[in-house]
Short mmCIF file of C-alpha atoms in Angstrom, two decimals:
data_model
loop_
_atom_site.label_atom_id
_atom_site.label_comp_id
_atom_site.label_asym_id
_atom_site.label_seq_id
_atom_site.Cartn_x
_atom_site.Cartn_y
_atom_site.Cartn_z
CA UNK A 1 -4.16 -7.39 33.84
CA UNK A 2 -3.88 -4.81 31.42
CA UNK A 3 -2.78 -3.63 28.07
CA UNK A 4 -1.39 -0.57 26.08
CA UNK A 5 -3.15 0.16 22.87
CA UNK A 6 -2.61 2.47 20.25
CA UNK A 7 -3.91 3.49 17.06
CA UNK A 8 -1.85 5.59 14.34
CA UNK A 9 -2.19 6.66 10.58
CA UNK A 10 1.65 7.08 10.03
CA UNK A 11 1.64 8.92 6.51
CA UNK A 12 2.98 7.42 3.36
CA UNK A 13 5.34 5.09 5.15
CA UNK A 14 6.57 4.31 1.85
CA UNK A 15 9.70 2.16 0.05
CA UNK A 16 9.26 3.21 -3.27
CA UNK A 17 9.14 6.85 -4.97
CA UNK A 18 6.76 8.26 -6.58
CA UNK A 19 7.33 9.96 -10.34
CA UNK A 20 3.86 10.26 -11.17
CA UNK A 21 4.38 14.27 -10.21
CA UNK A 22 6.31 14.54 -13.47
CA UNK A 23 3.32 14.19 -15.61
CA UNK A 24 0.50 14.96 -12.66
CA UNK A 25 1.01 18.34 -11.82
CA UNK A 26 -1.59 17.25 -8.53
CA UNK A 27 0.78 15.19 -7.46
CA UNK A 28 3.98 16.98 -7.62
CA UNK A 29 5.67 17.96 -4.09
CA UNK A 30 5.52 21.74 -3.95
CA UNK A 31 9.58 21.74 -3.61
CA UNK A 32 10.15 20.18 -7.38
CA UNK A 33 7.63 22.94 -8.55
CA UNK A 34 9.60 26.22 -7.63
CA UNK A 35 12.39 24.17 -10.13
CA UNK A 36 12.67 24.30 -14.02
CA UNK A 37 13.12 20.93 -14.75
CA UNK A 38 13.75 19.72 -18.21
CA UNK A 39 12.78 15.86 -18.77
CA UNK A 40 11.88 13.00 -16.77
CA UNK A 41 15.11 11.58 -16.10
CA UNK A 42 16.11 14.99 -14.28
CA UNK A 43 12.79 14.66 -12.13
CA UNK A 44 13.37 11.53 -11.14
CA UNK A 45 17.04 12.00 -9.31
CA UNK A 46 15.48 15.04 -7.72
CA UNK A 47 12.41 13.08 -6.53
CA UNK A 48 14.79 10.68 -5.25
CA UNK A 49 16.87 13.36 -3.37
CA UNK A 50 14.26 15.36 -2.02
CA UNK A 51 12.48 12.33 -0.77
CA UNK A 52 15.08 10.46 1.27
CA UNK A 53 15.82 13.98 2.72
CA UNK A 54 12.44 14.57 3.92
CA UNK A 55 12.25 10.90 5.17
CA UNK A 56 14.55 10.85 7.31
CA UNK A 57 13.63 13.51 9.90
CA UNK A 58 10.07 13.01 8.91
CA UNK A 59 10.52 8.96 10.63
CA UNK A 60 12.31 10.34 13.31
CA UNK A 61 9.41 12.17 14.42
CA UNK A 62 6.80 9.08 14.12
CA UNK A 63 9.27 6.87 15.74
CA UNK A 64 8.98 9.69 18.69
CA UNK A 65 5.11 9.35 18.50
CA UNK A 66 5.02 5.82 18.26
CA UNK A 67 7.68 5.51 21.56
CA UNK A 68 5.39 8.52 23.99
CA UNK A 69 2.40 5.98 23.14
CA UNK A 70 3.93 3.46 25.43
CA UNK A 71 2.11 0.84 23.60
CA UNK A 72 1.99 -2.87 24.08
CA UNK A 73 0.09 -3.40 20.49
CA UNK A 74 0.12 -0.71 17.91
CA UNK A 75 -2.52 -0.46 15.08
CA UNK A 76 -0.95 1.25 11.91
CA UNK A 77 -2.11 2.77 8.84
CA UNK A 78 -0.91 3.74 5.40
CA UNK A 79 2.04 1.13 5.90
CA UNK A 80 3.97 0.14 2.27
CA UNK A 81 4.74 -2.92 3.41
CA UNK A 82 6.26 -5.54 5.79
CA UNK A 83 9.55 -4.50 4.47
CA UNK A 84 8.69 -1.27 5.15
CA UNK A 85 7.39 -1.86 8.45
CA UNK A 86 10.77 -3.66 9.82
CA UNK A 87 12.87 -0.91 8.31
CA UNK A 88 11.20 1.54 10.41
CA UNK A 89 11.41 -0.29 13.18
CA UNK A 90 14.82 -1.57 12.99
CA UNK A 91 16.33 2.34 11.59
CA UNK A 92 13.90 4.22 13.87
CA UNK A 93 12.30 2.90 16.12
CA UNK A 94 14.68 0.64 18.08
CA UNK A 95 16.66 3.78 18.84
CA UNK A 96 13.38 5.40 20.37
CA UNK A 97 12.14 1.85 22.94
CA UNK A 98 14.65 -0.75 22.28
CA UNK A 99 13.86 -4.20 21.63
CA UNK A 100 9.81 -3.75 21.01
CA UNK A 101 7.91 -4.80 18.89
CA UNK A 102 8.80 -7.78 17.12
CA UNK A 103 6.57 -9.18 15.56
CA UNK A 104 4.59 -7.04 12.64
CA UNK A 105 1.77 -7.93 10.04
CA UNK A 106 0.40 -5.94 7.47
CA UNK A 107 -2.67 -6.67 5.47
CA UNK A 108 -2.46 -6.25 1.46
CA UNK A 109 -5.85 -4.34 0.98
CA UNK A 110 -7.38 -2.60 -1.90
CA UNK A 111 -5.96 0.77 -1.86
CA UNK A 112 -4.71 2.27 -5.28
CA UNK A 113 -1.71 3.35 -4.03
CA UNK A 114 -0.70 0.43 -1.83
CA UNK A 115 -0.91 1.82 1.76
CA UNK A 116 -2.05 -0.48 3.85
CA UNK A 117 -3.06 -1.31 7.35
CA UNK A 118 -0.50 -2.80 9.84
CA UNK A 119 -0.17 -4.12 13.54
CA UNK A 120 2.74 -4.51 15.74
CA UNK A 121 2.92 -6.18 18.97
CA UNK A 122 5.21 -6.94 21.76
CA UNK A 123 5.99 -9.87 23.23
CA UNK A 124 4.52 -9.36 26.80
CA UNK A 125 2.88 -6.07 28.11
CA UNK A 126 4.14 -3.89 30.26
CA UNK A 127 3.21 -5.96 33.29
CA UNK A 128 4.73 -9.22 31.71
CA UNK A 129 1.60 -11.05 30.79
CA UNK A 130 2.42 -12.90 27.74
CA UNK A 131 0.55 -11.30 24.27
CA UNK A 132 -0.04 -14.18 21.99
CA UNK A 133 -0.88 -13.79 18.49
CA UNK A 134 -3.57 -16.47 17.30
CA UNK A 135 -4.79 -15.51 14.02
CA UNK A 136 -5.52 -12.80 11.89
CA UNK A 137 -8.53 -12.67 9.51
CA UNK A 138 -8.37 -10.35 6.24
CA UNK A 139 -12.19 -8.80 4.91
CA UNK A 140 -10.63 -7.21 1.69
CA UNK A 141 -12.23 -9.00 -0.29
CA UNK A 142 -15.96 -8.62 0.81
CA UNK A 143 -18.04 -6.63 -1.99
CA UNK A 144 -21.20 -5.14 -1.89
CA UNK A 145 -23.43 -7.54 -3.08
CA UNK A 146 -21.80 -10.13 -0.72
CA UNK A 147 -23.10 -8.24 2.17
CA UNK A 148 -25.94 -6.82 0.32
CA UNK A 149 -25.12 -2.85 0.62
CA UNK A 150 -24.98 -1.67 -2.47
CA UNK A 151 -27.23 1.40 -3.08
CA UNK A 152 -28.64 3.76 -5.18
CA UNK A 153 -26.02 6.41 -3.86
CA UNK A 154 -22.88 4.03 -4.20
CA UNK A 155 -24.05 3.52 -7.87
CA UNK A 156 -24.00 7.06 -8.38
CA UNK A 157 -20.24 7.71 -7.13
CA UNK A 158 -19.14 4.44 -9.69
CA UNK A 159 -19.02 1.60 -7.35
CA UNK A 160 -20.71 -1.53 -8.77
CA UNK A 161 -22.21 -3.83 -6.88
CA UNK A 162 -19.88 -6.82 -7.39
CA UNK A 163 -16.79 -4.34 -5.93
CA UNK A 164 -15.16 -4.90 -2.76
CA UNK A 165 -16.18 -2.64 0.33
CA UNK A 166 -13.03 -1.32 2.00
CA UNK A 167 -10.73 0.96 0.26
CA UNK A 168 -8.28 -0.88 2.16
CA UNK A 169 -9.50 -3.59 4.71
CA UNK A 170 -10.67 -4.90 8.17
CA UNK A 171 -8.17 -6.76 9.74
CA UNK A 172 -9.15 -9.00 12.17
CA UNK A 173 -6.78 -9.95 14.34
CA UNK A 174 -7.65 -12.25 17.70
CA UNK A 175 -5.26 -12.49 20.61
CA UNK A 176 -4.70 -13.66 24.35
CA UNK A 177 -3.06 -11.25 26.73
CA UNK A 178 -2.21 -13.64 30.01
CA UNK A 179 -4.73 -15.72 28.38
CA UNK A 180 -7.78 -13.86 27.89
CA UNK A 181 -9.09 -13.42 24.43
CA UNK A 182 -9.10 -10.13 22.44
CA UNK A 183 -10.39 -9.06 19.20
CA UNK A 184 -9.16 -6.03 17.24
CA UNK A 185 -10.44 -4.68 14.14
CA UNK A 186 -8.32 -2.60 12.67
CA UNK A 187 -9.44 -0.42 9.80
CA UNK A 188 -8.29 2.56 7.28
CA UNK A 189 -11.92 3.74 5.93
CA UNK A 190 -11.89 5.95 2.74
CA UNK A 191 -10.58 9.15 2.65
CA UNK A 192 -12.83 12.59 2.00
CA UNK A 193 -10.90 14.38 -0.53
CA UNK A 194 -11.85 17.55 -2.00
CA UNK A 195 -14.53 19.07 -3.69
CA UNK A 196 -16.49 16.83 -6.28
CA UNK A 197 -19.02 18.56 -8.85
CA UNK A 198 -19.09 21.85 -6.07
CA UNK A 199 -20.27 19.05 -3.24
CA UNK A 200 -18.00 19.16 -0.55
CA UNK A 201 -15.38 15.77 -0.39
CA UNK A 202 -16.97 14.45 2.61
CA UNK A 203 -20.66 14.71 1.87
CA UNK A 204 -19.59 12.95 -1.37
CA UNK A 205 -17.83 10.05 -0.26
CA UNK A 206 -20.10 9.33 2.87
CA UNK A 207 -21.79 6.46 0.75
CA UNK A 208 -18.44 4.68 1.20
CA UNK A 209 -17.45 5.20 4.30
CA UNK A 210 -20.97 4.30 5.42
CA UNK A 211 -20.76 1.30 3.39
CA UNK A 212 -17.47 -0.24 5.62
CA UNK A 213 -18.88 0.87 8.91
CA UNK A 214 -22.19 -1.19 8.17
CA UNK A 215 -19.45 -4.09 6.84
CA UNK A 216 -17.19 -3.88 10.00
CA UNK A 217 -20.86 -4.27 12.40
CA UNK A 218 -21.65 -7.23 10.27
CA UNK A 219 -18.46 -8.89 10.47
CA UNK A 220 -18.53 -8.70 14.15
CA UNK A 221 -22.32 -9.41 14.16
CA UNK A 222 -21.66 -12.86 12.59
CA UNK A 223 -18.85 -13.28 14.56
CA UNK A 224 -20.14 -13.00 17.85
CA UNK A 225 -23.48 -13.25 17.10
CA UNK A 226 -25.85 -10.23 17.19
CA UNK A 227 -27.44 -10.65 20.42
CA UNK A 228 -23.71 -11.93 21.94
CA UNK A 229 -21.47 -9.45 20.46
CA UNK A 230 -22.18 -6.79 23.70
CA UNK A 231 -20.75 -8.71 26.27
CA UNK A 232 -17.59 -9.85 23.65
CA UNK A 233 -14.08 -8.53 24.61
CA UNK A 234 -13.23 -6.59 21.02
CA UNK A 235 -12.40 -2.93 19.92
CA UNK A 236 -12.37 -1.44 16.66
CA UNK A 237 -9.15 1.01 16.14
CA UNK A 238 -7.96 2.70 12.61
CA UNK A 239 -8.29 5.66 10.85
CA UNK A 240 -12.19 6.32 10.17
CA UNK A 241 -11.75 9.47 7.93
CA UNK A 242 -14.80 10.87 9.43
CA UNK A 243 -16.09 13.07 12.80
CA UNK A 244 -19.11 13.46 14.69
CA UNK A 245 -17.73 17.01 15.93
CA UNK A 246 -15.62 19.80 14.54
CA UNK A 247 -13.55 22.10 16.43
CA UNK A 248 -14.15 25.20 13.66
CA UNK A 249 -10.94 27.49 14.12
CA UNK A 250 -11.45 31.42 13.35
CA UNK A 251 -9.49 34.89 13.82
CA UNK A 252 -6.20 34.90 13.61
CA UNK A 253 -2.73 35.11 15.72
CA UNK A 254 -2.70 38.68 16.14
CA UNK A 255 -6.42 39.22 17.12
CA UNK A 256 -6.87 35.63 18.91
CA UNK A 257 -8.05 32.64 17.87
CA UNK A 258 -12.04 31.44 18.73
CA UNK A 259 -12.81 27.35 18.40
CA UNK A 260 -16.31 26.91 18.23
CA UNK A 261 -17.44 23.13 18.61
CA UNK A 262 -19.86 22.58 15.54
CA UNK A 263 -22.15 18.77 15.70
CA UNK A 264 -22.40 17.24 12.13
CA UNK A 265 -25.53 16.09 11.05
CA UNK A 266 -24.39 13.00 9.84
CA UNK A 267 -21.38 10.54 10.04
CA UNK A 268 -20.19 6.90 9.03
CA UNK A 269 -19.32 6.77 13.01
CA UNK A 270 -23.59 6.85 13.49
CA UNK A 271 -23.76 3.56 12.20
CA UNK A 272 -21.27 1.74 14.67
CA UNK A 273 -22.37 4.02 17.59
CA UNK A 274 -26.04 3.72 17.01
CA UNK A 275 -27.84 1.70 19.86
CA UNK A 276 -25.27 1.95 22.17
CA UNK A 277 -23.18 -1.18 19.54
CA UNK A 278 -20.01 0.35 21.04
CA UNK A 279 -17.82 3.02 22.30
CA UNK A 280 -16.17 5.98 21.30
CA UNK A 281 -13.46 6.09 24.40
CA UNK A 282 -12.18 9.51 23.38
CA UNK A 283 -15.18 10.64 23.80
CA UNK A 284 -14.15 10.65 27.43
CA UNK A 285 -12.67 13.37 26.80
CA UNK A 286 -13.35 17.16 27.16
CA UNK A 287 -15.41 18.23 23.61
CA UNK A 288 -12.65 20.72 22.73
CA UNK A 289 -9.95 18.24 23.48
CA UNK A 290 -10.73 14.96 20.99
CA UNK A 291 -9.35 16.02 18.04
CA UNK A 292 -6.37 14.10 16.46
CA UNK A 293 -6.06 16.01 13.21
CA UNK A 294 -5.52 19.66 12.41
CA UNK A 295 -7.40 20.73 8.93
CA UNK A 296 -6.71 23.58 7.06
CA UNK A 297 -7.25 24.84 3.20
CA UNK A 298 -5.70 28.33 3.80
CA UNK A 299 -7.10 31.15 6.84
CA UNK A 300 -10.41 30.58 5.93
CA UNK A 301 -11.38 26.91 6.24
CA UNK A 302 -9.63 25.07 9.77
CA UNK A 303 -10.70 22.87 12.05
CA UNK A 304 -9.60 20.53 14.27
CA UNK A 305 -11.85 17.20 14.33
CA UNK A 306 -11.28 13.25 15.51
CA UNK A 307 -10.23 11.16 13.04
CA UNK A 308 -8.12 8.63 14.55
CA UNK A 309 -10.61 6.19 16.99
CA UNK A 310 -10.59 3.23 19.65
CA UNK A 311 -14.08 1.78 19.65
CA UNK A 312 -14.78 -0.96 23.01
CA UNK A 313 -17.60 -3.20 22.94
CA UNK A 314 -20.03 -2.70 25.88
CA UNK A 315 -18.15 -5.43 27.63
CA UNK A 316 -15.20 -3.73 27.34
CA UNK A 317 -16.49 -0.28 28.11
CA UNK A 318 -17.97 -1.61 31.68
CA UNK A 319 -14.76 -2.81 32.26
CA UNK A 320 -12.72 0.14 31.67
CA UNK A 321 -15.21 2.90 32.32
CA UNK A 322 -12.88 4.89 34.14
CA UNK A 323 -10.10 4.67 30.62
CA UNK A 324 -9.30 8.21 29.43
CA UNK A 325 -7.36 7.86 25.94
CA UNK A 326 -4.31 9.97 25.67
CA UNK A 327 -3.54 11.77 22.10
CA UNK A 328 -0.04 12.31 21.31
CA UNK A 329 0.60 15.87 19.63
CA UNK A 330 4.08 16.72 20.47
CA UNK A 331 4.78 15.58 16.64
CA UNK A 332 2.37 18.01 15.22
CA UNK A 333 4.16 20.47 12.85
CA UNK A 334 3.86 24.22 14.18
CA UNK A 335 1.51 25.32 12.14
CA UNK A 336 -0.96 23.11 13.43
CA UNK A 337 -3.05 25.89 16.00
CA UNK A 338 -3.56 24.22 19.57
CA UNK A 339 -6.95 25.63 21.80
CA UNK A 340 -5.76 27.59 25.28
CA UNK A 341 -4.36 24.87 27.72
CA UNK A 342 -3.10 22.26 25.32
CA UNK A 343 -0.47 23.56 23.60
CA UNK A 344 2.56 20.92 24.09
CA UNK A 345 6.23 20.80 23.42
CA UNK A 346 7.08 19.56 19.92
CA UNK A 347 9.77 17.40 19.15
CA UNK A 348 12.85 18.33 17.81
CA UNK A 349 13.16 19.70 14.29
CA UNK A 350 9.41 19.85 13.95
CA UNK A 351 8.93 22.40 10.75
CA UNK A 352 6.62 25.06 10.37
CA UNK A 353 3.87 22.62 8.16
CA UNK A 354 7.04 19.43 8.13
CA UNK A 355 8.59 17.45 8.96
CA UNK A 356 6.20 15.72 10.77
CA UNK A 357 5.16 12.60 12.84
CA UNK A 358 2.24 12.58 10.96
CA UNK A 359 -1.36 14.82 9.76
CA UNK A 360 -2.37 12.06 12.59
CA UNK A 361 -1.84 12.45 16.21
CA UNK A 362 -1.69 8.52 18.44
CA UNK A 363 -4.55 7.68 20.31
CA UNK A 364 -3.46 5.18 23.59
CA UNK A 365 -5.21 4.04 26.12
CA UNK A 366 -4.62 1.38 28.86
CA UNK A 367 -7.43 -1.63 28.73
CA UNK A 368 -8.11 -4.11 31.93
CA UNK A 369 -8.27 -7.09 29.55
CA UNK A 370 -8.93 -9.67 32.46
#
């Protein structure tokens, strides 16, 4: 008995617009720039128009993404909404697998901008054993001082103690596929962003990001119990906005490209990986071959690197120790530069840097659940 599982951070899948470029040059879409535009009512039709154009082909491509995933249960971030969520997969999706996945929740988290994290589920797997939903368990609202993990270095970056941990949230969600129970923990951990003070984005936000990993281990520490939780049938999957490896990217097209696998010294992913807590599947994978997201800040600075992860308990690992995770980059935008032997076909109307499925490529994998 087995089951299709995906994770996938679908980018800004958004149902309202966004005017805060007219005043924020940071966050004005590079198109609107090349444009003299005179006051505020002008920039807001032609954030409208240049929006829905983008969208369109833009949701076309994730639907593609979502469909090559072949998954039974999909874990989702940076969602809007529910509304959101069904008018994607009404519009989109349907036209891509058909009658799917109907039924959807999204957890209302903490993030500023309201992008949050989502599942979606059919009604049986592939092999028509029944998935039944049974609850679903929000941890927005745990704060540091609940959990006792604020620090001398989260005080330092402006995060009081009596603040809640995830930027967004840990969604718990327990099912039974033909029966059996599953846990899921889906997640959306804080981002890196750029430079802060000349210390690079992701050396300064570690603090957080360490923070939510410790959170997420406690959660399913108490849950289980801590000397239970290893022979438990749960995964972690979500966007973890951190890597244990970098695929560094030099030369150029014209020379040839070198990728250079580079270890980090230190990563949020330590915490949940340390004494063997559980495992990172796509690790299964060949070193040069893991990465889900293609960075780049001009010629100079690229990499390719794992962002995107589906964590098994032990229990779960034993059980599937011969699961390889598949990563779906046929929605990658061109730009996007692809190591010898892995270069795929991308879908149609793929643009030079977008549209795009995502900055994410799916991870899937198929799970023995019984």
């Amino acid at each position: 008995m087995s089951l299709r599982l995906a994770t996938f951070n679908v980018e800004n899948l958004m149902r309202r617009f966004d005017f805060s470029g007219f005043r924020n040059q940071l966050n004005q879409d590079r198109t609107l720039s090349l444009f003299e535009i005179r006051n505020e009512a002008e920039y807001k039709q032609l954030e409208q128009a240049r929006a829905i154009a983008h969208t369109d082909d833009t949701r076309q491509l994730t639907a593609l993404a979502i469909a090559e995933t072949r998954a039974d249960f999909v874990c989702l971030q940076e969602v809007d909404n529910l509304e959101a969520l069904n008018a994607f997969e009404y519009g989109y999706l349907f036209k891509m697998v058909g009658q799917g996945y109907r039924y959807k929740y999204v957890s209302t988290g903490n993030d500023s901008r309201g992008i949050d994290v989502a599942v979606m589920m059919r009604e049986e797997t592939a092999h028509g054993q029944p998935i039944e939903f049974v609850r679903m368990t929000s941890h927005a609202h745990v704060t540091y001082e609940e959990f006792g993990l604020h620090t001398p270095e989260l005080a330092a970056l402006g995060n009081e103690a009596y603040e809640r941990i995830f930027r967004r949230d840990c969604l718990e969600i327990d099912l039974r596929v033909g029966g059996a129970p599953l846990t899921i923990y889906a997640v959306h951990f804080k981002s890196m962003g750029g430079p802060r003070d000349g210390v690079p984005g992701r050396e300064a936000t570690m603090p957080i990001r360490v923070a939510e990993a410790t959170a997420v281990r406690r959660i399913i520490e108490n849950r289980f119990g801590r000397d239970h939780a290893a022979g438990k049938r749960w995964m972690i999957c979500g966007d973890l906005n951190d890597y244990r490896q970098r695929v560094v990217i030099g030369g150029d097209a014209y020379s040839g490209h070198r990728f250079d696998v580079v270890n980090e010294t230190r990563s949020c992913l330590d915490v949940l990986l340390a004494d063997g807590f559980c495992e990172n599947v796509v690790e299964r994978r060949p070193e040069i071959d893991r990465w889900t997201l293609y960075h780049t800040r001009g010629p100079q600075e690229r990499h390719l690197c794992q962002l995107d992860y589906i964590l098994l308990s032990p229990a779960m690992a034993r059980r599937n120790e011969a699961a390889v995770p598949d990563i779906v980059r046929g929605g990658q935008p061109w730009r996007t530069v692809f190591p010898p032997g892995q270069e795929v076909e991308r879908y149609p109307r793929a643009g030079w840097d977008r549209p795009k499925a995502s900055d994410h490529c799916p991870v899937a994998v198929t799970l023995d659940i019984a």
